[in-house]
Coordinates of C-alpha atoms in Angstrom, one line a residue:
Chain A
M1 CA -21.8 21.2 -6.2
T2 CA -18.9 23.6 -6.0
V3 CA -17.7 25.7 -3.1
A4 CA -14.8 28.2 -3.4
G5 CA -13.9 26.8 -6.8
R6 CA -13.6 23.2 -5.6
T7 CA -16.0 20.5 -6.6
L8 CA -17.4 18.7 -3.6
T9 CA -17.3 15.0 -4.1
P10 CA -20.3 12.8 -3.2
G11 CA -18.2 11.3 -0.4
F12 CA -17.5 14.7 1.0
I13 CA -21.2 15.6 1.1
A14 CA -22.3 12.2 2.5
G15 CA -19.6 12.1 5.1
S16 CA -20.0 15.6 6.3
C17 CA -23.8 15.3 6.5
I18 CA -23.7 12.1 8.5
L19 CA -21.1 13.6 10.8
A20 CA -22.9 16.8 11.2
G21 CA -26.0 14.8 12.1
W22 CA -24.2 13.0 14.9
V23 CA -22.7 16.3 16.2
L24 CA -26.1 17.8 16.4
L25 CA -27.5 14.7 18.1
A26 CA -24.7 14.8 20.6
I27 CA -25.2 18.5 21.4
F28 CA -29.0 18.3 21.6
A29 CA -29.1 14.8 23.1
A30 CA -31.5 15.9 25.8
L31 CA -34.0 17.1 23.1
G32 CA -33.4 14.2 20.7
S33 CA -33.7 11.3 23.1
P34 CA -37.2 10.2 24.1
H35 CA -36.0 8.9 27.5
D36 CA -33.4 9.3 30.2
P37 CA -30.5 7.1 29.2
L38 CA -29.7 6.1 32.8
V39 CA -33.2 5.3 34.1
T40 CA -35.3 2.2 33.8
V41 CA -38.3 3.0 31.7
S42 CA -39.7 -0.4 30.8
G43 CA -39.3 -4.1 31.2
A44 CA -35.9 -5.7 30.6
R45 CA -34.8 -6.6 27.1
E46 CA -37.9 -5.6 25.2
A47 CA -37.7 -5.9 21.5
P48 CA -37.7 -2.7 19.3
S49 CA -41.1 -1.2 19.1
A50 CA -42.8 2.1 18.3
E51 CA -42.2 3.3 21.8
F52 CA -38.6 2.0 22.1
W53 CA -37.1 2.1 18.6
F54 CA -33.9 0.2 19.5
G55 CA -35.5 -1.9 22.3
T56 CA -34.5 -1.8 25.9
D57 CA -31.5 -3.3 27.7
R58 CA -30.9 -5.6 30.6
L59 CA -32.0 -2.9 33.1
G60 CA -35.0 -1.8 31.0
R61 CA -33.2 1.4 29.8
D62 CA -34.0 2.8 26.3
V63 CA -31.3 1.7 23.9
F64 CA -32.1 4.5 21.4
S65 CA -31.6 7.2 24.1
R66 CA -28.4 5.6 25.2
V67 CA -27.1 5.5 21.7
I68 CA -27.8 9.2 21.3
Y69 CA -26.1 10.1 24.6
G70 CA -23.3 7.8 23.6
A71 CA -22.5 10.1 20.7
R72 CA -21.3 12.6 23.2
V73 CA -18.7 10.3 24.8
S74 CA -17.4 9.1 21.4
L75 CA -17.2 12.4 19.7
I76 CA -15.4 14.0 22.7
L77 CA -13.1 11.0 22.7
G78 CA -12.4 11.6 19.0
F79 CA -11.6 15.3 19.5
I80 CA -9.4 14.9 22.6
S81 CA -7.4 12.0 21.1
V82 CA -6.9 13.9 17.8
A83 CA -5.9 17.0 19.8
I84 CA -3.3 15.1 21.8
G85 CA -1.9 13.3 18.8
S86 CA -1.8 16.2 16.4
V87 CA -0.4 18.8 18.8
L88 CA 2.4 16.5 20.3
G89 CA 3.0 14.8 17.0
S90 CA 3.3 18.0 15.0
A91 CA 5.6 19.5 17.6
L92 CA 7.9 16.5 17.3
G93 CA 7.7 16.6 13.5
L94 CA 8.4 20.4 13.3
V95 CA 11.4 20.2 15.5
S96 CA 12.7 17.1 13.8
G97 CA 12.2 18.4 10.2
Y98 CA 13.4 21.9 10.9
Y99 CA 16.6 21.2 12.8
R100 CA 17.4 17.9 11.1
G101 CA 20.8 16.5 12.2
A102 CA 21.2 14.6 15.4
V103 CA 17.8 15.8 16.8
D104 CA 16.1 14.4 13.8
T105 CA 17.9 11.1 13.9
V106 CA 17.1 10.5 17.5
L107 CA 13.5 11.6 17.3
M108 CA 12.8 9.6 14.2
R109 CA 14.4 6.5 15.6
I110 CA 12.0 6.7 18.5
V111 CA 9.1 7.4 16.1
D112 CA 10.1 4.4 14.0
A113 CA 10.3 2.2 17.1
M114 CA 6.8 3.4 18.0
L115 CA 5.5 2.7 14.5
A116 CA 7.3 -0.7 14.6
F117 CA 4.6 -2.3 16.6
P118 CA 0.8 -2.1 16.4
G119 CA -0.7 1.1 17.8
I120 CA -3.1 -0.8 20.0
L121 CA -0.2 -2.3 22.0
L122 CA 1.0 1.1 22.7
A123 CA -2.4 2.2 23.8
L124 CA -2.7 -0.9 26.0
V125 CA 0.6 -0.1 27.7
V126 CA -0.5 3.4 28.5
I127 CA -3.8 2.1 29.9
A128 CA -2.0 -0.5 31.9
A129 CA 0.1 2.3 33.5
L130 CA -2.7 4.8 34.0
G131 CA -5.6 2.4 34.9
P132 CA -8.8 1.7 32.9
S133 CA -11.0 4.8 32.4
I134 CA -12.5 6.7 29.5
T135 CA -10.2 9.7 30.1
N136 CA -7.2 7.4 30.1
V137 CA -8.4 5.8 26.8
M138 CA -8.4 9.3 25.3
V139 CA -4.8 9.8 26.4
A140 CA -3.8 6.3 25.3
V141 CA -5.3 6.6 21.9
G142 CA -4.0 10.1 21.4
V143 CA -0.5 9.1 22.4
S144 CA -0.5 6.0 20.1
T145 CA -1.1 8.3 17.1
I146 CA 1.8 10.7 17.8
P147 CA 4.3 8.9 15.6
R148 CA 2.0 9.1 12.5
Y149 CA 1.6 12.8 13.0
A150 CA 5.3 13.3 13.6
R151 CA 6.2 11.4 10.4
L152 CA 3.7 13.3 8.3
V153 CA 4.7 16.8 9.6
R154 CA 8.4 16.1 9.4
G155 CA 8.0 15.0 5.7
T156 CA 6.2 18.3 4.9
V157 CA 8.7 20.4 6.8
L158 CA 11.6 18.8 5.1
T159 CA 10.4 20.0 1.7
V160 CA 9.2 23.4 3.0
R161 CA 12.4 24.3 4.7
E162 CA 14.3 24.2 1.3
Q163 CA 12.1 27.0 -0.1
E164 CA 13.7 30.3 -0.7
Y165 CA 11.4 32.3 1.5
I166 CA 12.6 30.3 4.5
D167 CA 16.2 31.2 3.7
A168 CA 15.2 34.8 3.2
A169 CA 13.5 34.9 6.6
R170 CA 16.5 33.3 8.2
L171 CA 18.9 35.8 6.6
L172 CA 16.7 38.6 7.8
G173 CA 17.4 37.3 11.3
V174 CA 13.9 36.1 12.1
P175 CA 14.1 33.8 15.2
D176 CA 13.7 30.1 14.6
L177 CA 10.5 29.8 16.6
R178 CA 8.8 32.5 14.6
I179 CA 9.9 31.0 11.3
I180 CA 8.5 27.6 12.4
L181 CA 5.2 29.0 13.6
R182 CA 4.6 31.7 10.9
H183 CA 6.2 30.2 7.8
V184 CA 6.5 26.5 8.2
L185 CA 3.5 25.4 10.2
P186 CA 0.9 26.8 7.8
N187 CA 2.2 24.6 5.1
T188 CA 1.4 21.5 7.1
A189 CA -2.2 22.5 7.6
I190 CA -3.7 20.6 4.7
P191 CA -2.0 17.2 5.3
L192 CA -2.7 17.6 9.0
L193 CA -6.4 18.3 8.4
V194 CA -6.7 15.1 6.2
L195 CA -4.8 13.0 8.7
S196 CA -6.8 14.4 11.7
T197 CA -10.1 13.6 10.0
L198 CA -9.0 10.0 9.3
E199 CA -7.6 9.7 12.8
F200 CA -10.8 11.0 14.3
G201 CA -12.8 8.1 13.1
H202 CA -10.0 5.7 13.9
A203 CA -9.8 7.0 17.5
I204 CA -13.5 6.5 18.0
S205 CA -13.3 3.0 16.7
V206 CA -10.2 2.0 18.8
G207 CA -11.6 3.9 21.9
A208 CA -14.9 2.0 21.6
G209 CA -12.9 -1.2 21.3
L210 CA -11.0 -0.5 24.5
S211 CA -14.3 0.2 26.3
F212 CA -15.7 -3.0 24.9
L213 CA -12.7 -4.8 26.6
G214 CA -13.6 -3.2 29.9
L215 CA -10.6 -0.9 29.7
G216 CA -12.4 2.3 29.1
A217 CA -15.8 3.7 30.0
Q218 CA -17.4 2.1 33.1
P219 CA -21.1 1.4 33.7
P220 CA -23.5 3.0 33.7
T221 CA -22.0 5.5 31.2
P222 CA -23.8 5.3 27.9
E223 CA -20.8 4.5 25.8
W224 CA -21.1 2.6 22.5
G225 CA -18.3 0.1 23.0
L226 CA -19.4 -0.7 26.5
M227 CA -23.0 -1.1 25.4
V228 CA -21.9 -3.6 22.7
A229 CA -20.0 -5.5 25.4
V230 CA -23.0 -5.6 27.7
G231 CA -25.2 -6.9 25.0
R232 CA -22.8 -9.6 23.9
D233 CA -23.8 -12.0 26.7
V234 CA -27.5 -11.9 25.6
L235 CA -26.9 -11.7 21.9
G236 CA -29.0 -14.8 21.1
R237 CA -32.0 -13.5 23.0
A238 CA -31.7 -9.7 22.5
W239 CA -29.7 -8.9 19.4
W240 CA -30.7 -5.2 19.5
I241 CA -28.7 -4.3 22.6
S242 CA -25.3 -4.8 20.8
T243 CA -26.3 -4.2 17.3
F244 CA -27.5 -0.6 17.4
P245 CA -24.6 0.9 19.3
G246 CA -22.2 -0.9 16.9
L247 CA -24.1 0.5 14.0
A248 CA -23.6 4.0 15.5
I249 CA -19.8 3.5 15.7
F250 CA -19.8 2.1 12.1
T251 CA -21.7 5.1 10.7
V252 CA -19.4 7.7 12.4
V253 CA -16.2 6.0 11.4
M254 CA -17.5 5.4 7.8
A255 CA -18.5 9.1 7.6
T256 CA -15.1 10.3 8.8
N257 CA -13.3 8.0 6.3
L258 CA -15.4 9.2 3.5
L259 CA -14.8 12.8 4.6
G260 CA -11.0 12.3 5.0
D261 CA -10.5 10.6 1.7
S262 CA -12.6 13.3 -0.1
L263 CA -10.7 16.1 1.6
Q264 CA -7.5 14.5 0.4
E265 CA -8.8 14.2 -3.1
M266 CA -10.2 17.8 -3.1
L267 CA -7.4 19.6 -1.4
D268 CA -4.3 17.8 -2.5
P269 CA -4.3 15.5 -5.4
R270 CA -0.7 14.7 -4.9
L271 CA -1.5 12.9 -1.6
K272 CA -3.9 10.6 -3.4
G273 CA -3.3 6.9 -3.0
R274 CA -1.0 7.3 0.0
Chain B
M1 CA 25.0 -7.9 -1.7
F2 CA 22.2 -9.8 0.0
A3 CA 24.5 -10.3 3.0
N4 CA 24.8 -6.5 3.3
Y5 CA 21.1 -6.1 3.1
L6 CA 20.6 -8.8 5.7
A7 CA 23.1 -7.3 8.1
G8 CA 21.5 -3.8 7.7
R9 CA 18.1 -5.1 8.4
I10 CA 19.2 -7.1 11.5
A11 CA 21.0 -4.1 12.9
Q12 CA 17.8 -2.1 12.4
L13 CA 15.8 -4.8 14.1
G14 CA 18.1 -4.7 17.2
I15 CA 17.7 -0.9 17.5
V16 CA 13.9 -1.1 17.2
L17 CA 13.6 -3.9 19.8
L18 CA 15.8 -2.0 22.2
L19 CA 13.7 1.1 21.9
V20 CA 10.5 -0.9 22.2
S21 CA 11.8 -2.4 25.5
V22 CA 12.8 1.1 26.7
A23 CA 9.4 2.4 25.8
V24 CA 7.5 -0.4 27.5
F25 CA 9.6 -0.3 30.5
S26 CA 9.6 3.5 30.9
I27 CA 5.9 3.9 30.4
M28 CA 5.2 1.2 33.0
H29 CA 7.7 2.6 35.5
A30 CA 8.2 6.3 35.0
L31 CA 4.5 7.2 35.2
P32 CA 3.1 8.4 38.5
G33 CA 1.5 5.7 40.6
D34 CA 3.1 3.0 42.7
P35 CA 2.6 -0.5 41.2
V36 CA 2.2 -2.0 44.6
Q37 CA -0.5 0.5 45.5
L38 CA -2.2 -0.1 42.2
M39 CA -1.9 -3.9 42.5
L40 CA -3.4 -3.8 45.9
S41 CA -6.1 -1.2 45.1
G42 CA -8.7 -3.9 44.8
A43 CA -10.7 -5.4 47.6
E44 CA -7.6 -6.3 49.7
S45 CA -6.2 -2.9 49.9
G46 CA -7.3 -2.3 53.5
S47 CA -6.0 -5.6 54.7
V48 CA -2.4 -5.1 53.6
T49 CA -0.1 -3.5 56.2
P50 CA 2.4 -0.9 55.1
E51 CA 5.1 -3.4 56.2
R52 CA 3.8 -6.0 53.8
Q53 CA 3.6 -3.4 51.0
E54 CA 7.2 -2.5 51.6
Q55 CA 8.2 -6.1 51.6
L56 CA 6.4 -6.6 48.2
R57 CA 8.2 -3.6 46.8
E58 CA 11.5 -5.1 47.9
E59 CA 10.6 -8.5 46.5
M60 CA 9.7 -6.9 43.1
G61 CA 12.9 -4.9 43.1
L62 CA 10.9 -1.6 42.9
N63 CA 13.3 0.1 45.4
D64 CA 16.3 -0.2 43.1
P65 CA 17.2 2.8 40.9
L66 CA 15.4 2.8 37.5
H67 CA 18.4 1.9 35.4
V68 CA 19.1 -1.1 37.6
Q69 CA 15.5 -2.2 37.2
Y70 CA 15.7 -1.8 33.4
G71 CA 19.0 -3.7 33.3
R72 CA 17.4 -6.5 35.1
F73 CA 14.3 -6.4 32.9
L74 CA 16.5 -6.4 29.7
R75 CA 18.8 -9.1 30.9
G76 CA 15.8 -11.2 31.7
A77 CA 14.2 -10.6 28.3
V78 CA 17.3 -11.5 26.5
T79 CA 17.7 -14.8 28.4
A80 CA 14.0 -15.6 27.9
D81 CA 13.1 -14.8 31.5
L82 CA 10.2 -12.4 31.5
G83 CA 9.6 -12.6 35.2
T84 CA 6.7 -14.1 37.2
S85 CA 3.0 -13.1 37.0
V86 CA 1.9 -11.5 40.2
R87 CA -1.6 -12.8 39.9
L88 CA -1.1 -16.3 38.4
R89 CA 2.2 -16.9 40.2
Q90 CA 3.7 -18.6 37.1
P91 CA 6.6 -17.6 34.9
V92 CA 5.3 -15.1 32.3
L93 CA 7.0 -17.0 29.5
D94 CA 5.2 -20.2 30.4
L95 CA 1.9 -18.4 30.4
I96 CA 2.7 -16.9 27.0
L97 CA 3.8 -20.1 25.4
D98 CA 0.6 -21.8 26.8
R99 CA -1.6 -19.5 24.8
L100 CA 0.6 -18.9 21.8
G101 CA -0.8 -21.7 19.8
S102 CA -4.3 -20.5 20.0
T103 CA -3.5 -17.0 19.0
L104 CA -1.2 -18.2 16.2
A105 CA -4.0 -20.4 14.8
L106 CA -6.3 -17.4 14.9
S107 CA -3.9 -15.1 13.2
L108 CA -3.0 -17.6 10.5
G109 CA -6.7 -18.3 9.9
G110 CA -7.2 -14.6 9.6
I111 CA -4.4 -14.2 7.1
L112 CA -5.7 -17.1 5.1
F113 CA -9.2 -15.6 4.8
A114 CA -7.7 -12.2 4.1
V115 CA -5.5 -13.5 1.3
I116 CA -8.2 -15.7 -0.3
I117 CA -10.9 -13.1 -0.2
G118 CA -8.5 -10.1 -0.9
V119 CA -6.4 -11.5 -3.7
T120 CA -9.4 -13.1 -5.5
T121 CA -11.4 -9.9 -5.3
G122 CA -8.4 -7.8 -6.3
V123 CA -7.5 -9.8 -9.3
M124 CA -11.1 -9.9 -10.6
A125 CA -11.5 -6.2 -9.9
A126 CA -8.3 -5.5 -12.0
L127 CA -9.3 -7.7 -14.9
K128 CA -12.9 -6.4 -15.0
Q129 CA -12.5 -2.7 -14.1
G130 CA -15.7 -0.9 -13.5
S131 CA -17.7 -4.1 -13.0
W132 CA -19.7 -5.0 -9.9
I133 CA -16.7 -6.9 -8.5
D134 CA -14.6 -3.7 -8.8
G135 CA -17.3 -1.9 -6.9
F136 CA -17.3 -4.7 -4.3
S137 CA -13.6 -4.4 -3.8
R138 CA -14.1 -0.7 -3.0
V139 CA -16.9 -1.5 -0.5
L140 CA -14.7 -4.2 1.1
A141 CA -11.9 -1.7 1.5
Y142 CA -14.2 0.9 3.1
A143 CA -15.8 -1.7 5.3
G144 CA -12.4 -2.9 6.4
V145 CA -11.3 0.4 7.7
S146 CA -14.7 1.4 9.1
L147 CA -16.2 -1.7 10.7
P148 CA -15.4 -2.0 14.4
L149 CA -13.8 -5.4 14.7
F150 CA -15.7 -6.4 17.8
W151 CA -19.0 -5.5 16.3
L152 CA -18.2 -7.4 13.1
G153 CA -17.4 -10.4 15.2
L154 CA -20.7 -10.1 17.0
L155 CA -22.7 -9.8 13.8
L156 CA -21.0 -12.9 12.5
I157 CA -22.0 -14.7 15.7
L158 CA -25.5 -13.4 15.4
V159 CA -26.0 -14.6 11.8
F160 CA -23.9 -17.7 11.5
A161 CA -24.2 -19.1 15.1
F162 CA -27.7 -18.0 16.3
W163 CA -29.8 -17.4 13.2
L164 CA -28.1 -20.1 11.1
P165 CA -26.7 -22.5 13.5
W166 CA -23.6 -23.4 11.4
F167 CA -20.8 -22.5 13.8
P168 CA -20.4 -22.4 17.5
P169 CA -20.8 -18.9 18.9
A170 CA -17.8 -19.1 21.2
G171 CA -15.0 -21.3 22.6
S172 CA -12.0 -22.9 21.0
A173 CA -13.0 -26.5 20.5
G174 CA -12.0 -27.8 17.1
L175 CA -11.5 -26.2 13.7
R176 CA -15.2 -25.2 13.4
S177 CA -14.8 -22.7 16.3
L178 CA -11.9 -21.1 14.4
V179 CA -13.9 -20.2 11.3
L180 CA -15.9 -17.2 12.6
P181 CA -13.1 -15.4 14.5
S182 CA -10.7 -15.9 11.6
L183 CA -13.2 -14.7 9.2
S184 CA -13.9 -11.5 11.2
L185 CA -10.2 -10.8 11.4
G186 CA -9.6 -11.7 7.7
L187 CA -12.5 -9.5 6.4
L188 CA -10.9 -6.4 7.9
S189 CA -7.6 -7.0 6.0
A190 CA -9.2 -8.4 2.8
G191 CA -10.2 -4.9 1.6
V192 CA -6.6 -3.5 1.9
I193 CA -5.2 -6.5 0.1
A194 CA -7.9 -6.4 -2.6
R195 CA -7.2 -2.8 -3.4
L196 CA -3.4 -3.3 -3.4
T197 CA -3.6 -6.4 -5.6
R198 CA -5.8 -4.5 -8.0
A199 CA -3.6 -1.5 -8.2
S200 CA -0.4 -3.6 -8.4
L201 CA -1.8 -5.8 -11.1
L202 CA -3.1 -2.9 -13.2
E203 CA 0.4 -1.4 -13.0
V204 CA 2.0 -4.6 -14.2
L205 CA -0.4 -5.3 -17.0
V206 CA 0.8 -2.3 -19.0
E207 CA 4.5 -3.3 -18.7
D208 CA 6.5 -4.2 -21.8
Y209 CA 7.1 -7.8 -20.8
V210 CA 3.4 -8.4 -20.4
R211 CA 2.9 -6.9 -23.9
A212 CA 5.7 -9.1 -25.1
A213 CA 4.0 -12.1 -23.6
W214 CA 0.7 -11.2 -25.4
A215 CA 2.7 -10.6 -28.6
K216 CA 4.2 -14.1 -28.4
G217 CA 0.6 -15.4 -28.5
L218 CA 0.7 -16.9 -25.1
P219 CA -2.7 -17.9 -23.7
R220 CA -4.5 -15.6 -21.3
R221 CA -4.0 -17.9 -18.3
I222 CA -0.3 -18.0 -18.8
V223 CA 0.1 -14.2 -19.3
Y224 CA -2.0 -13.4 -16.2
L225 CA -0.7 -16.1 -13.8
R226 CA 2.9 -16.5 -14.8
H227 CA 3.8 -13.1 -16.1
A228 CA 1.6 -10.6 -14.5
L229 CA 0.4 -11.9 -11.2
R230 CA 3.7 -13.2 -10.1
N231 CA 5.2 -9.7 -10.2
A232 CA 2.1 -8.0 -9.0
F233 CA 2.2 -10.1 -5.9
L234 CA 5.4 -8.6 -4.4
P235 CA 3.8 -5.5 -2.9
V236 CA 1.0 -7.7 -1.6
L237 CA 3.5 -9.9 0.1
T238 CA 5.1 -6.9 1.9
I239 CA 1.8 -5.7 3.2
L240 CA 1.0 -9.2 4.5
G241 CA 3.7 -8.6 7.2
L242 CA 1.9 -5.4 8.3
Q243 CA -1.4 -7.3 8.2
F244 CA 0.0 -9.8 10.6
G245 CA 0.3 -6.9 13.1
A246 CA -3.3 -6.1 12.5
M247 CA -4.1 -9.8 13.3
L248 CA -2.2 -9.6 16.6
A249 CA -3.9 -6.3 17.5
G250 CA -7.2 -7.8 16.4
A251 CA -6.6 -10.9 18.5
V252 CA -6.8 -8.7 21.6
V253 CA -10.4 -7.9 20.7
T254 CA -11.5 -11.0 18.8
E255 CA -10.4 -13.4 21.5
T256 CA -12.7 -11.6 23.9
V257 CA -15.6 -11.5 21.4
F258 CA -15.4 -15.3 20.9
S259 CA -14.3 -16.2 24.4
R260 CA -11.2 -17.9 23.1
P261 CA -8.1 -18.3 25.3
G262 CA -5.1 -16.5 23.8
L263 CA -2.4 -13.8 24.2
G264 CA -4.8 -11.0 23.5
R265 CA -7.3 -12.0 26.1
L266 CA -4.5 -12.6 28.6
V267 CA -3.0 -9.2 28.1
V268 CA -6.5 -7.6 28.7
S269 CA -6.9 -9.6 31.9
A270 CA -3.4 -8.7 32.9
I271 CA -4.2 -5.0 32.6
L272 CA -7.4 -5.4 34.6
W273 CA -5.4 -7.4 37.3
K274 CA -2.7 -4.7 37.2
D275 CA -0.2 -7.6 36.7
Y276 CA 2.7 -5.5 35.5
P277 CA 5.2 -8.2 34.7
L278 CA 2.6 -10.0 32.7
V279 CA 1.6 -6.9 30.7
Q280 CA 5.2 -6.1 30.1
G281 CA 6.1 -9.6 29.0
I282 CA 3.2 -10.0 26.6
V283 CA 3.6 -6.6 25.0
L284 CA 7.3 -7.2 24.5
F285 CA 6.6 -10.6 23.1
M286 CA 3.9 -9.4 20.7
A287 CA 6.1 -6.5 19.5
T288 CA 9.0 -8.8 18.9
A289 CA 6.9 -11.3 17.0
Y290 CA 5.5 -8.5 14.9
V291 CA 8.9 -7.0 14.1
L292 CA 10.4 -10.4 13.3
V293 CA 7.5 -11.4 11.0
N294 CA 8.0 -8.1 9.1
L295 CA 11.7 -8.7 8.8
L296 CA 11.0 -12.2 7.4
V297 CA 8.5 -10.9 4.9
D298 CA 10.9 -8.1 3.8
L299 CA 13.7 -10.6 3.4
L300 CA 11.4 -12.9 1.4
A301 CA 10.5 -10.0 -0.8
A302 CA 14.1 -9.0 -1.2
W303 CA 15.0 -12.6 -2.1
L304 CA 12.3 -12.6 -4.7
D305 CA 13.1 -9.2 -6.1
P306 CA 16.7 -8.3 -7.1
R307 CA 15.8 -4.6 -7.2
I308 CA 15.4 -4.5 -3.5
R309 CA 18.0 -7.1 -2.8
D310 CA 20.8 -5.1 -4.4
A311 CA 19.8 -1.7 -2.9
T312 CA 21.2 -0.6 0.4
P313 CA 18.6 -0.6 3.2
A314 CA 17.2 2.8 4.1

């Protein structure tokens, strides 16, 4: 299949279909879920059946309905984290790459230090300071991705700013801010889109992990990581309580990875293999 | 030359660690919210008088200016004094050292699984391009970045502890209990290692010296093992350092999944207890360990590869 002169890879089609499916389920959760996710509708820990596709949990709530409502929490988490990381990271990268010199050195040293230890530690520190909640998880995950965005955007800006049209604009007396926003920023769009797609899935996975640890969503929120954590204690007796929400996370993250890699391949072959 | 490289890298390390300490300290201290209030915001918040709160603040040195507090924190960190846990009332360093062994065993087990599975798959994928094992290496790589670690751990427990009762589902008694947690950590890194081994080996296989080795009529085994793989392994070695970071990060989740004592589980508890000195100490310790391991790996790579050894550090 081709769209706008580009061949759509199978990964792109599969990834965007799965993701679109989840987005629709999240938006129309009330229509798609057979039961109220917060209400006891049956006996506790009933195995999957025709009535309860994914079984019921400890409190007799329908796991299928909870998984569908959980899509809302996770997708919102993905969007907010990506928004925080990409906006702040790009701003740092733009400033650093455009002005270079001392500003660049200082900013990039900080970014290097942030990259020098695992992102989850950074997220943990932020949560430790703000307290456990799903909102703070969004902030923490978003903040922990800032250095990756900053690096990427800075790299692109460094090559763009050597172009003649930038010199021309500067000679014409166009203000820096306008050059950055009008002429430099658009060039970073494609790498940013690719990174954001990959980070979207990553954020959902890390966010669910933090909720699994008890540092994010709190009961009775239907959140995937939290649901997996609750099911962990009864795994031997009721495998479905943990398994299905985990499967949901896996499909979303897998889809975004397929989509991100395909976008990279389709839009910018030079980025391949990075 | 190597001395120059070493000096450069160690200077770099110092800067990174200093910035890490500033970052950890400032996030914990500069954010709105009073640690004492947060600490007491549990069940006991009503029972603590303002006087007692003020006394706590004074004891913890929270009334001093920020730079004085940071100076104290840094001086402590350098002299291996990370303060005292508010909750457990023991020196933070003792608590860390207590649990270090368990986390280290887990990480090493994870690296071991990752290398065995990853390198084997990668080598076979490179030698048999387009075969099922090549396809498998791709699936492994995708699974590695897409599977949530905590869920993978639970699936392993479900299959290999409950359905097939081969391993204990939780705990830290004996080597058997280490298998499933290490495997879950290792599987996540195996994909990256497999793809890198494959790519690196394919690159090396078309080099002139490999062709020369074939031309000399050396047996396959010698060409692959002694000439190709040895050189192909350098990039893999470098990424192992980064994977150690993935192991540390993974330990935070995996130790909870398998109910193992360790640094990861301690840091999560510390956050839930709002035990600031403990959180600070563990994060600083883990970051230092990670940076040091990466330095060691890079030095090893440089020692093995004169092309890096003789270049000036970036």
